[in-house]
Each structure stands twice: as structure tokens, then as C-alpha cells.
């Protein structure tokens, strides 16, 4: 009888389902179709006891109410008697200490601030399921982990699970301007409605916090690194306070970007010199004011002396002097100063690849304890594929954090499906050989190889006001994957894809397998049809949408010619000792191997070498042939992705199916456009025929060059 009702309920739910627009993200909580699991969860939700009271437990209760109804069709029941009627116990180790043995208590304590333990406990002859943390936030993370196991139908009450994040600050960086435009944003406008804050609280704010907390993201910087000093005025602090209050129960700390010249712009001073006593006093005052509104304010994120942003160099001071001054203002409040290493100047005639190391390496050991240097994954700029940034491993005495870009500035923006986790995994797994021979980027980021505890992984957000948050529905997987990798940089892209797919689309295994295949080949496909074999920065000028290998004129390092260096003899950027010698910034193990075009991984070949068109590769093909083949392969994979997705029609709800299918149609066209434009262009130098086996590029180079996109989204505003 019970089964029958459950069956009817499931039918009703699916029939009456609202059109799926992606708003729910991976917290869709589709009804559990597995009858056994459905009943088991239903029974646990029948008696929930919280060992304490606090706002985070309230957030948990809200999530259980929401998910319970959707997963098993009924509202959870809360009890005030912790023994009789209770099935599910929620609380901190301390709150629940009497029911644990000492051994268990110690084990849980070792999970640290944000860790959790969940499993069955036998107590006084009865069995309970318990989710325990060292703080309420750990309980929240445990609950989300438990919900994930239900959504992916992997929950097993007999199995204990203990987990804790490996990285301390797991952070989103919004590049959101105060007027709600978003630099490199492709999903509408900023979700921060500054104008109507603090009076109006958009319900999205809470859903945003839920989504982040479900991944363990515990910090957000709300504003663009190309900063506006106005965010530090009292009016804006009051607005930011509302968001901080809302995020607090979800364990999310607010950071803001600090414009280095703020003392001049809003402080009435004539200078922003970090050693000037009035400047120091300004920042001290501002910081104190900030903490009076937001007592657990995270700190400042700063982009200085990069791309025209103000910084300490104007006053003859270095990055450490600039960063430390701000860090000193934050230190008494426990705040953190995050200083970006993405610096380059066109006044310096040096390979851009080298500039961050040149400026920062000599400062190792000079930064305060509460400073983190935030380093992009590669030395140029979030290209479709980059070798890891040589700063990782080069500053052993400094806290170094990772900056990934979730928004797809150079990776198809919001028209293309590109799952970024394989790229992040590739970077994190890279061996740095420093500080120790076995060090990896992940080990530096999570502190395993450095012993650092103030660790950080930041991701430039891809979130906007679009109903589905990320513009392209499948780009939600990138937000998800970022959060999961920030929690544990050793998770694989495949594991994460599996989780995300079944949480987002439900339990059709055949469909899920296909979706995962699409996700997992998408990054390599994009690299192939955009920038194979280590080519980089050959996109359209300024908006970076579509191919622009011909871009020249103006500032050299903002042109494509600077990067691909194609000429009648060959192609590629010589970064070996005969060229810029950027390779020398890596550990000798890498520098030696990669100096040899026959030993360097082929994917980085033209990043470091300028090679003749006829240079023969391991495959027996020439550089020219291999380039052509890769571009063509990229197009073919894009087409296969669309065919695979289209075959899922009728399996996935029509709204989401059609959304992705249409966008994949655009992606195929854009892949062809990239291939045609780049191959026709490079052929003007190579002057060789296309290999037999590729589909010949169509259209004319003149036509591709004539395309212009003055209204492309996300263009950086001119300050
Ligand atoms: O990738 C470049 C972008 C800029 C961005 C800059 C940065 C915020 O094109 O739009 O500015 O990087 O990371 O600072």
C-alpha cells in the first residue's frame, strides 16, 4: 500500500513538474525513484533532533524542508525529544559529547573547523543516524554531503563518512561593477542590486548562499578587481552588511576589492603612498568602520599596478610595501589581504609570461602573515590551456593562492559548453619540483607541500541575473566543479562530472553516461578548435569572442601577433634560452625537458618554441599538418557533442534539452568559424596545402577578418 502511494506521488510530481529553467541548479532534489532509498530517507526525516539552536541550524532546517518535500514528498518532522521518535541527530561534537566514546570524539575533533562526520550510532539499544561537525557549519556541510549522497543514490547508512576541506579559503571572486555590469560576465547583470540595497533583499541572495554552502564555498569577494573606491564609503558598507548578515549562517565571509588610490578618491588625500602616515591612518579608519558593520569581514582583494590599476609603484614602493600596509590595517580584526600576482606593464619590454615572477620572486618572505598572493593558473591569462604559473613553487615563504576563471572569457563565453574541470585538474596535478621534488601545484595550494595554513582557491564567478544563473545551463557544472575542487583539489573531473550530472538531471544512467562523455571531451575540443599545440591569445580584440589571429597594432602584448609569431619560416613563441627564456623560471627538471621540442608535451609545444612549419613531430607529421588536424578534430568533436546531446531528446525535460541543443548548434558553427579563420590565416604564412584527411576550411579570410562584434557581452569598461 505504502509503495502504491509512493508510486502515485512520483507520477504526480513528474507530471505536474514546472518547466525546468535551471534555477534550482544542482539542488533540484528530483524525487527519489529507488523505492528502498525513498523509504529509508522518508523514515529518517520522520524524526529529526537538533542538539542546539543557532542560525546555521535554521538554515539546515530550511534546506531539509525544501529537499524533503521534493525528494520524498513530505515535510520533515522535528522532535524535541532526543531519544524517543528520533531517527536523525544533528549537532556539534561538543553538543553530542555524551553519546560518543573518547576515541570518536578525538577523531571528529581532528577534522578541524569545517569538517564533518556522518554515520549510524547505536545508543542505549537504539540506532540513530548522526551528522556531526565541530561547529554548526560542519553540520551544514555534512547535511549537504548527505543530501548529495541521496541525490546521487549512493547513500548507505552502514557506511561512515568523515571529510574536511583541504583549503582554508574557498572563494568566489565576482568581477561585478557597482552599476551591475559584470566584467567578463555572460549571464546577464550582477546579482548584487546595490541600488535597492539595503532596503530590498532579493530572494536570490539566499539561494546563492545555499548553492555555495552546498559546495563548501566559504568566501566571496563581491566587487570587481578593477575596483571602484565608492564601495568603501559608508553607504555601500551598509549595503554590503546586509549581504554579510544573510551569508553568515551559511558560513560565507564577505570580502571587498580595495582600490589602491581610494585615499585620494574618497579620503581627500593627495597621495596613496603606502608609507605615508595619513594614508595608513585612512586605511586603518576605513577598516575599523568596515568591521563595525561586518564584524567577521573577510578582508580586501587588490589588483594593483596591472592593466592601468593604481598601486604602490606610483610612489616607488613595491608590492610588499603596498600589501603589508593594508594587511596591517586588517590584522587587528583577523582580516586577510589578498594581493593579485596578475601584473604586467607594457612599459616594460619583457615577455609578459615573465613579469609576475620578476616582480614577486624577490619579495618572497617579505609579506605579512595575513597576506595571500593570488596567482592565476597560468602566466598569461586564463587561456584555453596554459602550463602552470611558474610562481607556484617559486615563493616558498609566501602564502600563495590559486585563481581560476570560472567565467569563460576565453573558453566560449556563454555560447559554448566547455566543462573546465579537466583543465583545472591538469594544472593542479602538475609537478612543480619545488619546494620539494614531489611537489605539485595542488600541494602548494592546499599547503601540503609548504606547511602553510592560510590557503586559498579563488574562482572568478560566472554568475549573473539570467534565470539559470550562468547563461549556459551546462556552465553550472563549472561553478559546481570549482567549489568541489576548492574543497578537495585532488578530486577528479570525472568524479565531479558524475555527481553534477545526476544531481542536475536525475538518475537515468544511460543519459548520464552520455552527458558525462560530452562534458569530459568538451575542454579538449575547445582547445583544438581554438588554440591547439600551445597557441594562445589569438582571440578577437578586447571582447575575446571568436578568432582573431590577425589582431595587430597598438599595445604589443594585447595583439595576437605578439603571441603566435607566425612568419614564413614557422610559428610559436620562443621562450627557451634562445628567446625570452621564460622557461628558466620553472624548476630545472622542467626547464631542461621542455627546452627540447622533442621532449616537451605536445600540448605546450608552441607556447615555448618557435618551430619551422615542416618540423617533424613524434606523429611523423609536420607542425603545419598537426595544427590543421587539431583544428579539424576540434570541429568534429563539437559536432559529435551535439549529436550525442540531440539523441537524448525525450529523455531530458524538453526545456533544458532544447536550451542546450540550440547552444550546441551555435557551438558547432563557432568551432567551424575558429577552424576556418585560423587555418586560412596561418596558411598565408605556411603556404602549404591542407592535409588530405581534413575537411577543407570554407569562406574567405577577408570575410572572417571583416566580422566585428562591438556589442559582445562582458567587455571591460574603460575607466
Ligand atoms: O583576463 C583579463 C581580463 C580583464 C581582467 C583581467 C584581470 C578584471 O581580460 O577583464 O580584469 O584579466 O584578471 O585582472
mmCIF file with all atom_site columns, N, CA, C and O in Angstrom, residues 177 183 223-229 257-262 265 272 301-315 319 339-340 342-347 359 555 558 716-719:
data_model
loop_
_atom_site.group_PDB
_atom_site.id
_atom_site.type_symbol
_atom_site.label_atom_id
_atom_site.label_alt_id
_atom_site.label_comp_id
_atom_site.label_asym_id
_atom_site.label_entity_id
_atom_site.label_seq_id
_atom_site.pdbx_PDB_ins_code
_atom_site.Cartn_x
_atom_site.Cartn_y
_atom_site.Cartn_z
_atom_site.occupancy
_atom_site.B_iso_or_equiv
_atom_site.pdbx_formal_charge
_atom_site.auth_seq_id
_atom_site.auth_comp_id
_atom_site.auth_asym_id
_atom_site.auth_atom_id
_atom_site.pdbx_PDB_model_num
ATOM 1   N N  . UNK A 1 177 ? 30.549 45.176 -11.244 1.00 0.00 ? 177 UNK A N  1
ATOM 2   C CA . UNK A 1 177 ? 30.667 46.617 -11.030 1.00 0.00 ? 177 UNK A CA 1
ATOM 3   C C  . UNK A 1 177 ? 29.458 47.140 -10.262 1.00 0.00 ? 177 UNK A C  1
ATOM 4   O O  . UNK A 1 177 ? 28.404 46.499 -10.219 1.00 0.00 ? 177 UNK A O  1
ATOM 5   N N  . UNK A 1 183 ? 32.191 42.578 -15.566 1.00 0.00 ? 183 UNK A N  1
ATOM 6   C CA . UNK A 1 183 ? 33.331 42.405 -16.465 1.00 0.00 ? 183 UNK A CA 1
ATOM 7   C C  . UNK A 1 183 ? 33.494 40.920 -16.746 1.00 0.00 ? 183 UNK A C  1
ATOM 8   O O  . UNK A 1 183 ? 33.557 40.104 -15.823 1.00 0.00 ? 183 UNK A O  1
ATOM 9   N N  . UNK A 1 223 ? 32.963 42.464 -5.443  1.00 0.00 ? 223 UNK A N  1
ATOM 10  C CA . UNK A 1 223 ? 33.146 43.519 -6.445  1.00 0.00 ? 223 UNK A CA 1
ATOM 11  C C  . UNK A 1 223 ? 34.364 43.279 -7.334  1.00 0.00 ? 223 UNK A C  1
ATOM 12  O O  . UNK A 1 223 ? 35.295 42.573 -6.965  1.00 0.00 ? 223 UNK A O  1
ATOM 13  N N  . UNK A 1 224 ? 34.318 43.941 -8.465  1.00 0.00 ? 224 UNK A N  1
ATOM 14  C CA . UNK A 1 224 ? 35.351 43.796 -9.494  1.00 0.00 ? 224 UNK A CA 1
ATOM 15  C C  . UNK A 1 224 ? 36.748 44.166 -8.962  1.00 0.00 ? 224 UNK A C  1
ATOM 16  O O  . UNK A 1 224 ? 36.895 45.144 -8.232  1.00 0.00 ? 224 UNK A O  1
ATOM 17  N N  . UNK A 1 225 ? 37.732 43.403 -9.401  1.00 0.00 ? 225 UNK A N  1
ATOM 18  C CA . UNK A 1 225 ? 39.110 43.747 -9.041  1.00 0.00 ? 225 UNK A CA 1
ATOM 19  C C  . UNK A 1 225 ? 39.568 45.042 -9.721  1.00 0.00 ? 225 UNK A C  1
ATOM 20  O O  . UNK A 1 225 ? 40.469 45.720 -9.237  1.00 0.00 ? 225 UNK A O  1
ATOM 21  N N  . UNK A 1 226 ? 38.961 45.370 -10.845 1.00 0.00 ? 226 UNK A N  1
ATOM 22  C CA . UNK A 1 226 ? 39.127 46.721 -11.392 1.00 0.00 ? 226 UNK A CA 1
ATOM 23  C C  . UNK A 1 226 ? 38.157 47.562 -10.565 1.00 0.00 ? 226 UNK A C  1
ATOM 24  O O  . UNK A 1 226 ? 37.001 47.750 -10.918 1.00 0.00 ? 226 UNK A O  1
ATOM 25  N N  . UNK A 1 227 ? 38.638 48.029 -9.440  1.00 0.00 ? 227 UNK A N  1
ATOM 26  C CA . UNK A 1 227 ? 37.744 48.420 -8.353  1.00 0.00 ? 227 UNK A CA 1
ATOM 27  C C  . UNK A 1 227 ? 37.293 49.877 -8.432  1.00 0.00 ? 227 UNK A C  1
ATOM 28  O O  . UNK A 1 227 ? 37.978 50.730 -8.994  1.00 0.00 ? 227 UNK A O  1
ATOM 29  N N  . UNK A 1 228 ? 36.159 50.100 -7.827  1.00 0.00 ? 228 UNK A N  1
ATOM 30  C CA . UNK A 1 228 ? 35.633 51.445 -7.665  1.00 0.00 ? 228 UNK A CA 1
ATOM 31  C C  . UNK A 1 228 ? 35.719 51.770 -6.168  1.00 0.00 ? 228 UNK A C  1
ATOM 32  O O  . UNK A 1 228 ? 35.192 51.027 -5.334  1.00 0.00 ? 228 UNK A O  1
ATOM 33  N N  . UNK A 1 229 ? 36.372 52.882 -5.842  1.00 0.00 ? 229 UNK A N  1
ATOM 34  C CA . UNK A 1 229 ? 36.605 53.209 -4.429  1.00 0.00 ? 229 UNK A CA 1
ATOM 35  C C  . UNK A 1 229 ? 35.306 53.429 -3.657  1.00 0.00 ? 229 UNK A C  1
ATOM 36  O O  . UNK A 1 229 ? 35.267 53.312 -2.425  1.00 0.00 ? 229 UNK A O  1
ATOM 37  N N  . UNK A 1 257 ? 36.811 44.458 -2.870  1.00 0.00 ? 257 UNK A N  1
ATOM 38  C CA . UNK A 1 257 ? 38.025 44.873 -3.552  1.00 0.00 ? 257 UNK A CA 1
ATOM 39  C C  . UNK A 1 257 ? 38.365 46.298 -3.123  1.00 0.00 ? 257 UNK A C  1
ATOM 40  O O  . UNK A 1 257 ? 37.482 47.154 -3.021  1.00 0.00 ? 257 UNK A O  1
ATOM 41  N N  . UNK A 1 258 ? 39.640 46.520 -2.846  1.00 0.00 ? 258 UNK A N  1
ATOM 42  C CA . UNK A 1 258 ? 40.058 47.853 -2.404  1.00 0.00 ? 258 UNK A CA 1
ATOM 43  C C  . UNK A 1 258 ? 40.863 48.509 -3.517  1.00 0.00 ? 258 UNK A C  1
ATOM 44  O O  . UNK A 1 258 ? 41.834 47.934 -4.009  1.00 0.00 ? 258 UNK A O  1
ATOM 45  N N  . UNK A 1 259 ? 40.418 49.678 -3.927  1.00 0.00 ? 259 UNK A N  1
ATOM 46  C CA . UNK A 1 259 ? 41.164 50.413 -4.960  1.00 0.00 ? 259 UNK A CA 1
ATOM 47  C C  . UNK A 1 259 ? 42.307 51.151 -4.267  1.00 0.00 ? 259 UNK A C  1
ATOM 48  O O  . UNK A 1 259 ? 42.089 51.879 -3.291  1.00 0.00 ? 259 UNK A O  1
ATOM 49  N N  . UNK A 1 260 ? 43.497 50.928 -4.794  1.00 0.00 ? 260 UNK A N  1
ATOM 50  C CA . UNK A 1 260 ? 44.665 51.427 -4.075  1.00 0.00 ? 260 UNK A CA 1
ATOM 51  C C  . UNK A 1 260 ? 44.661 52.942 -3.913  1.00 0.00 ? 260 UNK A C  1
ATOM 52  O O  . UNK A 1 260 ? 45.191 53.480 -2.939  1.00 0.00 ? 260 UNK A O  1
ATOM 53  N N  . UNK A 1 261 ? 44.025 53.617 -4.865  1.00 0.00 ? 261 UNK A N  1
ATOM 54  C CA . UNK A 1 261 ? 44.011 55.087 -4.809  1.00 0.00 ? 261 UNK A CA 1
ATOM 55  C C  . UNK A 1 261 ? 42.818 55.624 -4.016  1.00 0.00 ? 261 UNK A C  1
ATOM 56  O O  . UNK A 1 261 ? 42.556 56.829 -4.034  1.00 0.00 ? 261 UNK A O  1
ATOM 57  N N  . UNK A 1 262 ? 42.116 54.772 -3.284  1.00 0.00 ? 262 UNK A N  1
ATOM 58  C CA . UNK A 1 262 ? 40.940 55.224 -2.520  1.00 0.00 ? 262 UNK A CA 1
ATOM 59  C C  . UNK A 1 262 ? 41.244 56.392 -1.573  1.00 0.00 ? 262 UNK A C  1
ATOM 60  O O  . UNK A 1 262 ? 40.396 57.278 -1.411  1.00 0.00 ? 262 UNK A O  1
ATOM 61  N N  . UNK A 1 265 ? 40.679 59.262 -3.769  1.00 0.00 ? 265 UNK A N  1
ATOM 62  C CA . UNK A 1 265 ? 39.339 59.385 -4.353  1.00 0.00 ? 265 UNK A CA 1
ATOM 63  C C  . UNK A 1 265 ? 38.239 59.615 -3.319  1.00 0.00 ? 265 UNK A C  1
ATOM 64  O O  . UNK A 1 265 ? 37.316 60.380 -3.559  1.00 0.00 ? 265 UNK A O  1
ATOM 65  N N  . UNK A 1 272 ? 48.428 58.264 -2.270  1.00 0.00 ? 272 UNK A N  1
ATOM 66  C CA . UNK A 1 272 ? 48.038 56.940 -1.762  1.00 0.00 ? 272 UNK A CA 1
ATOM 67  C C  . UNK A 1 272 ? 49.304 56.161 -1.410  1.00 0.00 ? 272 UNK A C  1
ATOM 68  O O  . UNK A 1 272 ? 49.286 54.936 -1.312  1.00 0.00 ? 272 UNK A O  1
ATOM 69  N N  . UNK A 1 301 ? 40.605 42.379 -1.362  1.00 0.00 ? 301 UNK A N  1
ATOM 70  C CA . UNK A 1 301 ? 41.261 41.768 -2.529  1.00 0.00 ? 301 UNK A CA 1
ATOM 71  C C  . UNK A 1 301 ? 41.732 42.921 -3.409  1.00 0.00 ? 301 UNK A C  1
ATOM 72  O O  . UNK A 1 301 ? 40.957 43.837 -3.688  1.00 0.00 ? 301 UNK A O  1
ATOM 73  N N  . UNK A 1 302 ? 42.992 42.885 -3.823  1.00 0.00 ? 302 UNK A N  1
ATOM 74  C CA . UNK A 1 302 ? 43.555 44.045 -4.523  1.00 0.00 ? 302 UNK A CA 1
ATOM 75  C C  . UNK A 1 302 ? 44.242 43.661 -5.834  1.00 0.00 ? 302 UNK A C  1
ATOM 76  O O  . UNK A 1 302 ? 45.062 42.739 -5.882  1.00 0.00 ? 302 UNK A O  1
ATOM 77  N N  . UNK A 1 303 ? 43.884 44.393 -6.871  1.00 0.00 ? 303 UNK A N  1
ATOM 78  C CA . UNK A 1 303 ? 44.629 44.345 -8.136  1.00 0.00 ? 303 UNK A CA 1
ATOM 79  C C  . UNK A 1 303 ? 45.376 45.661 -8.217  1.00 0.00 ? 303 UNK A C  1
ATOM 80  O O  . UNK A 1 303 ? 44.752 46.724 -8.261  1.00 0.00 ? 303 UNK A O  1
ATOM 81  N N  . UNK A 1 304 ? 46.685 45.611 -8.213  1.00 0.00 ? 304 UNK A N  1
ATOM 82  C CA . UNK A 1 304 ? 47.448 46.861 -8.221  1.00 0.00 ? 304 UNK A CA 1
ATOM 83  C C  . UNK A 1 304 ? 48.549 46.809 -9.265  1.00 0.00 ? 304 UNK A C  1
ATOM 84  O O  . UNK A 1 304 ? 49.140 45.754 -9.506  1.00 0.00 ? 304 UNK A O  1
ATOM 85  N N  . UNK A 1 305 ? 48.782 47.955 -9.875  1.00 0.00 ? 305 UNK A N  1
ATOM 86  C CA . UNK A 1 305 ? 49.815 48.081 -10.907 1.00 0.00 ? 305 UNK A CA 1
ATOM 87  C C  . UNK A 1 305 ? 49.705 46.990 -11.961 1.00 0.00 ? 305 UNK A C  1
ATOM 88  O O  . UNK A 1 305 ? 50.671 46.288 -12.274 1.00 0.00 ? 305 UNK A O  1
ATOM 89  N N  . UNK A 1 306 ? 48.508 46.856 -12.451 1.00 0.00 ? 306 UNK A N  1
ATOM 90  C CA . UNK A 1 306 ? 48.267 45.921 -13.536 1.00 0.00 ? 306 UNK A CA 1
ATOM 91  C C  . UNK A 1 306 ? 47.187 46.511 -14.410 1.00 0.00 ? 306 UNK A C  1
ATOM 92  O O  . UNK A 1 306 ? 46.179 47.007 -13.892 1.00 0.00 ? 306 UNK A O  1
ATOM 93  N N  . UNK A 1 307 ? 47.401 46.483 -15.707 1.00 0.00 ? 307 UNK A N  1
ATOM 94  C CA . UNK A 1 307 ? 46.408 46.979 -16.663 1.00 0.00 ? 307 UNK A CA 1
ATOM 95  C C  . UNK A 1 307 ? 45.877 48.353 -16.263 1.00 0.00 ? 307 UNK A C  1
ATOM 96  O O  . UNK A 1 307 ? 44.681 48.608 -16.315 1.00 0.00 ? 307 UNK A O  1
ATOM 97  N N  . UNK A 1 308 ? 46.757 49.202 -15.810 1.00 0.00 ? 308 UNK A N  1
ATOM 98  C CA . UNK A 1 308 ? 46.364 50.589 -15.522 1.00 0.00 ? 308 UNK A CA 1
ATOM 99  C C  . UNK A 1 308 ? 45.767 50.818 -14.139 1.00 0.00 ? 308 UNK A C  1
ATOM 100 O O  . UNK A 1 308 ? 45.433 51.946 -13.780 1.00 0.00 ? 308 UNK A O  1
ATOM 101 N N  . UNK A 1 309 ? 45.641 49.774 -13.340 1.00 0.00 ? 309 UNK A N  1
ATOM 102 C CA . UNK A 1 309 ? 45.120 49.983 -11.984 1.00 0.00 ? 309 UNK A CA 1
ATOM 103 C C  . UNK A 1 309 ? 46.187 50.647 -11.107 1.00 0.00 ? 309 UNK A C  1
ATOM 104 O O  . UNK A 1 309 ? 47.378 50.344 -11.231 1.00 0.00 ? 309 UNK A O  1
ATOM 105 N N  . UNK A 1 310 ? 45.769 51.544 -10.205 1.00 0.00 ? 310 UNK A N  1
ATOM 106 C CA . UNK A 1 310 ? 46.748 52.220 -9.351  1.00 0.00 ? 310 UNK A CA 1
ATOM 107 C C  . UNK A 1 310 ? 47.417 51.243 -8.381  1.00 0.00 ? 310 UNK A C  1
ATOM 108 O O  . UNK A 1 310 ? 46.871 50.176 -8.091  1.00 0.00 ? 310 UNK A O  1
ATOM 109 N N  . UNK A 1 311 ? 48.578 51.620 -7.893  1.00 0.00 ? 311 UNK A N  1
ATOM 110 C CA . UNK A 1 311 ? 49.283 50.731 -6.974  1.00 0.00 ? 311 UNK A CA 1
ATOM 111 C C  . UNK A 1 311 ? 50.495 51.411 -6.374  1.00 0.00 ? 311 UNK A C  1
ATOM 112 O O  . UNK A 1 311 ? 50.757 52.586 -6.639  1.00 0.00 ? 311 UNK A O  1
ATOM 113 N N  . UNK A 1 312 ? 51.243 50.668 -5.590  1.00 0.00 ? 312 UNK A N  1
ATOM 114 C CA . UNK A 1 312 ? 52.388 51.251 -4.877  1.00 0.00 ? 312 UNK A CA 1
ATOM 115 C C  . UNK A 1 312 ? 53.514 51.731 -5.800  1.00 0.00 ? 312 UNK A C  1
ATOM 116 O O  . UNK A 1 312 ? 54.294 52.594 -5.402  1.00 0.00 ? 312 UNK A O  1
ATOM 117 N N  . UNK A 1 313 ? 53.612 51.182 -7.018  1.00 0.00 ? 313 UNK A N  1
ATOM 118 C CA . UNK A 1 313 ? 54.722 51.574 -7.897  1.00 0.00 ? 313 UNK A CA 1
ATOM 119 C C  . UNK A 1 313 ? 54.714 53.072 -8.197  1.00 0.00 ? 313 UNK A C  1
ATOM 120 O O  . UNK A 1 313 ? 55.762 53.669 -8.411  1.00 0.00 ? 313 UNK A O  1
ATOM 121 N N  . UNK A 1 314 ? 53.532 53.669 -8.185  1.00 0.00 ? 314 UNK A N  1
ATOM 122 C CA . UNK A 1 314 ? 53.457 55.113 -8.458  1.00 0.00 ? 314 UNK A CA 1
ATOM 123 C C  . UNK A 1 314 ? 54.299 55.908 -7.457  1.00 0.00 ? 314 UNK A C  1
ATOM 124 O O  . UNK A 1 314 ? 54.671 57.041 -7.707  1.00 0.00 ? 314 UNK A O  1
ATOM 125 N N  . UNK A 1 315 ? 54.526 55.306 -6.299  1.00 0.00 ? 315 UNK A N  1
ATOM 126 C CA . UNK A 1 315 ? 55.251 56.023 -5.240  1.00 0.00 ? 315 UNK A CA 1
ATOM 127 C C  . UNK A 1 315 ? 56.620 55.406 -4.998  1.00 0.00 ? 315 UNK A C  1
ATOM 128 O O  . UNK A 1 315 ? 57.226 55.594 -3.935  1.00 0.00 ? 315 UNK A O  1
ATOM 129 N N  . UNK A 1 319 ? 55.362 45.768 -4.256  1.00 0.00 ? 319 UNK A N  1
ATOM 130 C CA . UNK A 1 319 ? 54.104 45.093 -3.912  1.00 0.00 ? 319 UNK A CA 1
ATOM 131 C C  . UNK A 1 319 ? 54.018 44.780 -2.417  1.00 0.00 ? 319 UNK A C  1
ATOM 132 O O  . UNK A 1 319 ? 52.949 44.877 -1.816  1.00 0.00 ? 319 UNK A O  1
ATOM 133 N N  . UNK A 1 339 ? 46.341 39.802 -2.447  1.00 0.00 ? 339 UNK A N  1
ATOM 134 C CA . UNK A 1 339 ? 47.011 40.685 -3.409  1.00 0.00 ? 339 UNK A CA 1
ATOM 135 C C  . UNK A 1 339 ? 47.261 39.875 -4.663  1.00 0.00 ? 339 UNK A C  1
ATOM 136 O O  . UNK A 1 339 ? 47.844 38.796 -4.608  1.00 0.00 ? 339 UNK A O  1
ATOM 137 N N  . UNK A 1 340 ? 46.820 40.368 -5.804  1.00 0.00 ? 340 UNK A N  1
ATOM 138 C CA . UNK A 1 340 ? 46.920 39.554 -7.020  1.00 0.00 ? 340 UNK A CA 1
ATOM 139 C C  . UNK A 1 340 ? 48.302 39.652 -7.674  1.00 0.00 ? 340 UNK A C  1
ATOM 140 O O  . UNK A 1 340 ? 48.918 40.722 -7.676  1.00 0.00 ? 340 UNK A O  1
ATOM 141 N N  . UNK A 1 342 ? 48.622 38.949 -10.846 1.00 0.00 ? 342 UNK A N  1
ATOM 142 C CA . UNK A 1 342 ? 48.397 39.191 -12.280 1.00 0.00 ? 342 UNK A CA 1
ATOM 143 C C  . UNK A 1 342 ? 48.836 40.624 -12.588 1.00 0.00 ? 342 UNK A C  1
ATOM 144 O O  . UNK A 1 342 ? 48.045 41.547 -12.591 1.00 0.00 ? 342 UNK A O  1
ATOM 145 N N  . UNK A 1 343 ? 50.117 40.792 -12.785 1.00 0.00 ? 343 UNK A N  1
ATOM 146 C CA . UNK A 1 343 ? 50.648 42.133 -13.027 1.00 0.00 ? 343 UNK A CA 1
ATOM 147 C C  . UNK A 1 343 ? 51.459 42.097 -14.318 1.00 0.00 ? 343 UNK A C  1
ATOM 148 O O  . UNK A 1 343 ? 52.148 41.128 -14.599 1.00 0.00 ? 343 UNK A O  1
ATOM 149 N N  . UNK A 1 344 ? 51.293 43.090 -15.096 1.00 0.00 ? 344 UNK A N  1
ATOM 150 C CA . UNK A 1 344 ? 52.191 43.247 -16.240 1.00 0.00 ? 344 UNK A CA 1
ATOM 151 C C  . UNK A 1 344 ? 52.058 44.672 -16.719 1.00 0.00 ? 344 UNK A C  1
ATOM 152 O O  . UNK A 1 344 ? 51.040 45.327 -16.507 1.00 0.00 ? 344 UNK A O  1
ATOM 153 N N  . UNK A 1 345 ? 53.132 45.121 -17.331 1.00 0.00 ? 345 UNK A N  1
ATOM 154 C CA . UNK A 1 345 ? 53.135 46.507 -17.753 1.00 0.00 ? 345 UNK A CA 1
ATOM 155 C C  . UNK A 1 345 ? 53.694 46.560 -19.156 1.00 0.00 ? 345 UNK A C  1
ATOM 156 O O  . UNK A 1 345 ? 54.677 45.896 -19.473 1.00 0.00 ? 345 UNK A O  1
ATOM 157 N N  . UNK A 1 346 ? 53.050 47.333 -20.015 1.00 0.00 ? 346 UNK A N  1
ATOM 158 C CA . UNK A 1 346 ? 53.548 47.372 -21.386 1.00 0.00 ? 346 UNK A CA 1
ATOM 159 C C  . UNK A 1 346 ? 54.730 48.330 -21.515 1.00 0.00 ? 346 UNK A C  1
ATOM 160 O O  . UNK A 1 346 ? 55.379 48.390 -22.534 1.00 0.00 ? 346 UNK A O  1
ATOM 161 N N  . UNK A 1 347 ? 54.995 49.067 -20.426 1.00 0.00 ? 347 UNK A N  1
ATOM 162 C CA . UNK A 1 347 ? 56.170 49.945 -20.487 1.00 0.00 ? 347 UNK A CA 1
ATOM 163 C C  . UNK A 1 347 ? 57.456 49.122 -20.362 1.00 0.00 ? 347 UNK A C  1
ATOM 164 O O  . UNK A 1 347 ? 58.524 49.556 -20.747 1.00 0.00 ? 347 UNK A O  1
ATOM 165 N N  . UNK A 1 359 ? 58.644 40.397 -10.738 1.00 0.00 ? 359 UNK A N  1
ATOM 166 C CA . UNK A 1 359 ? 58.259 41.354 -9.692  1.00 0.00 ? 359 UNK A CA 1
ATOM 167 C C  . UNK A 1 359 ? 58.103 40.707 -8.319  1.00 0.00 ? 359 UNK A C  1
ATOM 168 O O  . UNK A 1 359 ? 58.373 41.330 -7.302  1.00 0.00 ? 359 UNK A O  1
ATOM 169 N N  . UNK A 1 555 ? 49.049 48.402 -28.457 1.00 0.00 ? 555 UNK A N  1
ATOM 170 C CA . UNK A 1 555 ? 49.884 47.794 -27.439 1.00 0.00 ? 555 UNK A CA 1
ATOM 171 C C  . UNK A 1 555 ? 50.254 46.345 -27.811 1.00 0.00 ? 555 UNK A C  1
ATOM 172 O O  . UNK A 1 555 ? 49.378 45.501 -28.008 1.00 0.00 ? 555 UNK A O  1
ATOM 173 N N  . UNK A 1 558 ? 48.803 43.099 -26.334 1.00 0.00 ? 558 UNK A N  1
ATOM 174 C CA . UNK A 1 558 ? 47.361 42.889 -26.499 1.00 0.00 ? 558 UNK A CA 1
ATOM 175 C C  . UNK A 1 558 ? 47.045 42.480 -27.940 1.00 0.00 ? 558 UNK A C  1
ATOM 176 O O  . UNK A 1 558 ? 45.906 42.548 -28.369 1.00 0.00 ? 558 UNK A O  1
ATOM 177 N N  . UNK A 1 716 ? 35.465 44.765 -21.004 1.00 0.00 ? 716 UNK A N  1
ATOM 178 C CA . UNK A 1 716 ? 35.891 45.535 -19.839 1.00 0.00 ? 716 UNK A CA 1
ATOM 179 C C  . UNK A 1 716 ? 35.637 47.014 -20.082 1.00 0.00 ? 716 UNK A C  1
ATOM 180 O O  . UNK A 1 716 ? 35.959 47.555 -21.127 1.00 0.00 ? 716 UNK A O  1
ATOM 181 N N  . UNK A 1 717 ? 35.020 47.645 -19.091 1.00 0.00 ? 717 UNK A N  1
ATOM 182 C CA . UNK A 1 717 ? 34.724 49.060 -19.272 1.00 0.00 ? 717 UNK A CA 1
ATOM 183 C C  . UNK A 1 717 ? 36.014 49.875 -19.299 1.00 0.00 ? 717 UNK A C  1
ATOM 184 O O  . UNK A 1 717 ? 37.024 49.455 -18.755 1.00 0.00 ? 717 UNK A O  1
ATOM 185 N N  . UNK A 1 718 ? 35.961 51.001 -19.949 1.00 0.00 ? 718 UNK A N  1
ATOM 186 C CA . UNK A 1 718 ? 37.130 51.881 -19.945 1.00 0.00 ? 718 UNK A CA 1
ATOM 187 C C  . UNK A 1 718 ? 37.034 52.760 -18.715 1.00 0.00 ? 718 UNK A C  1
ATOM 188 O O  . UNK A 1 718 ? 36.043 53.436 -18.503 1.00 0.00 ? 718 UNK A O  1
ATOM 189 N N  . UNK A 1 719 ? 38.038 52.727 -17.888 1.00 0.00 ? 719 UNK A N  1
ATOM 190 C CA . UNK A 1 719 ? 37.978 53.521 -16.658 1.00 0.00 ? 719 UNK A CA 1
ATOM 191 C C  . UNK A 1 719 ? 38.584 54.880 -16.894 1.00 0.00 ? 719 UNK A C  1
ATOM 192 O O  . UNK A 1 719 ? 39.525 55.024 -17.642 1.00 0.00 ? 719 UNK A O  1
#
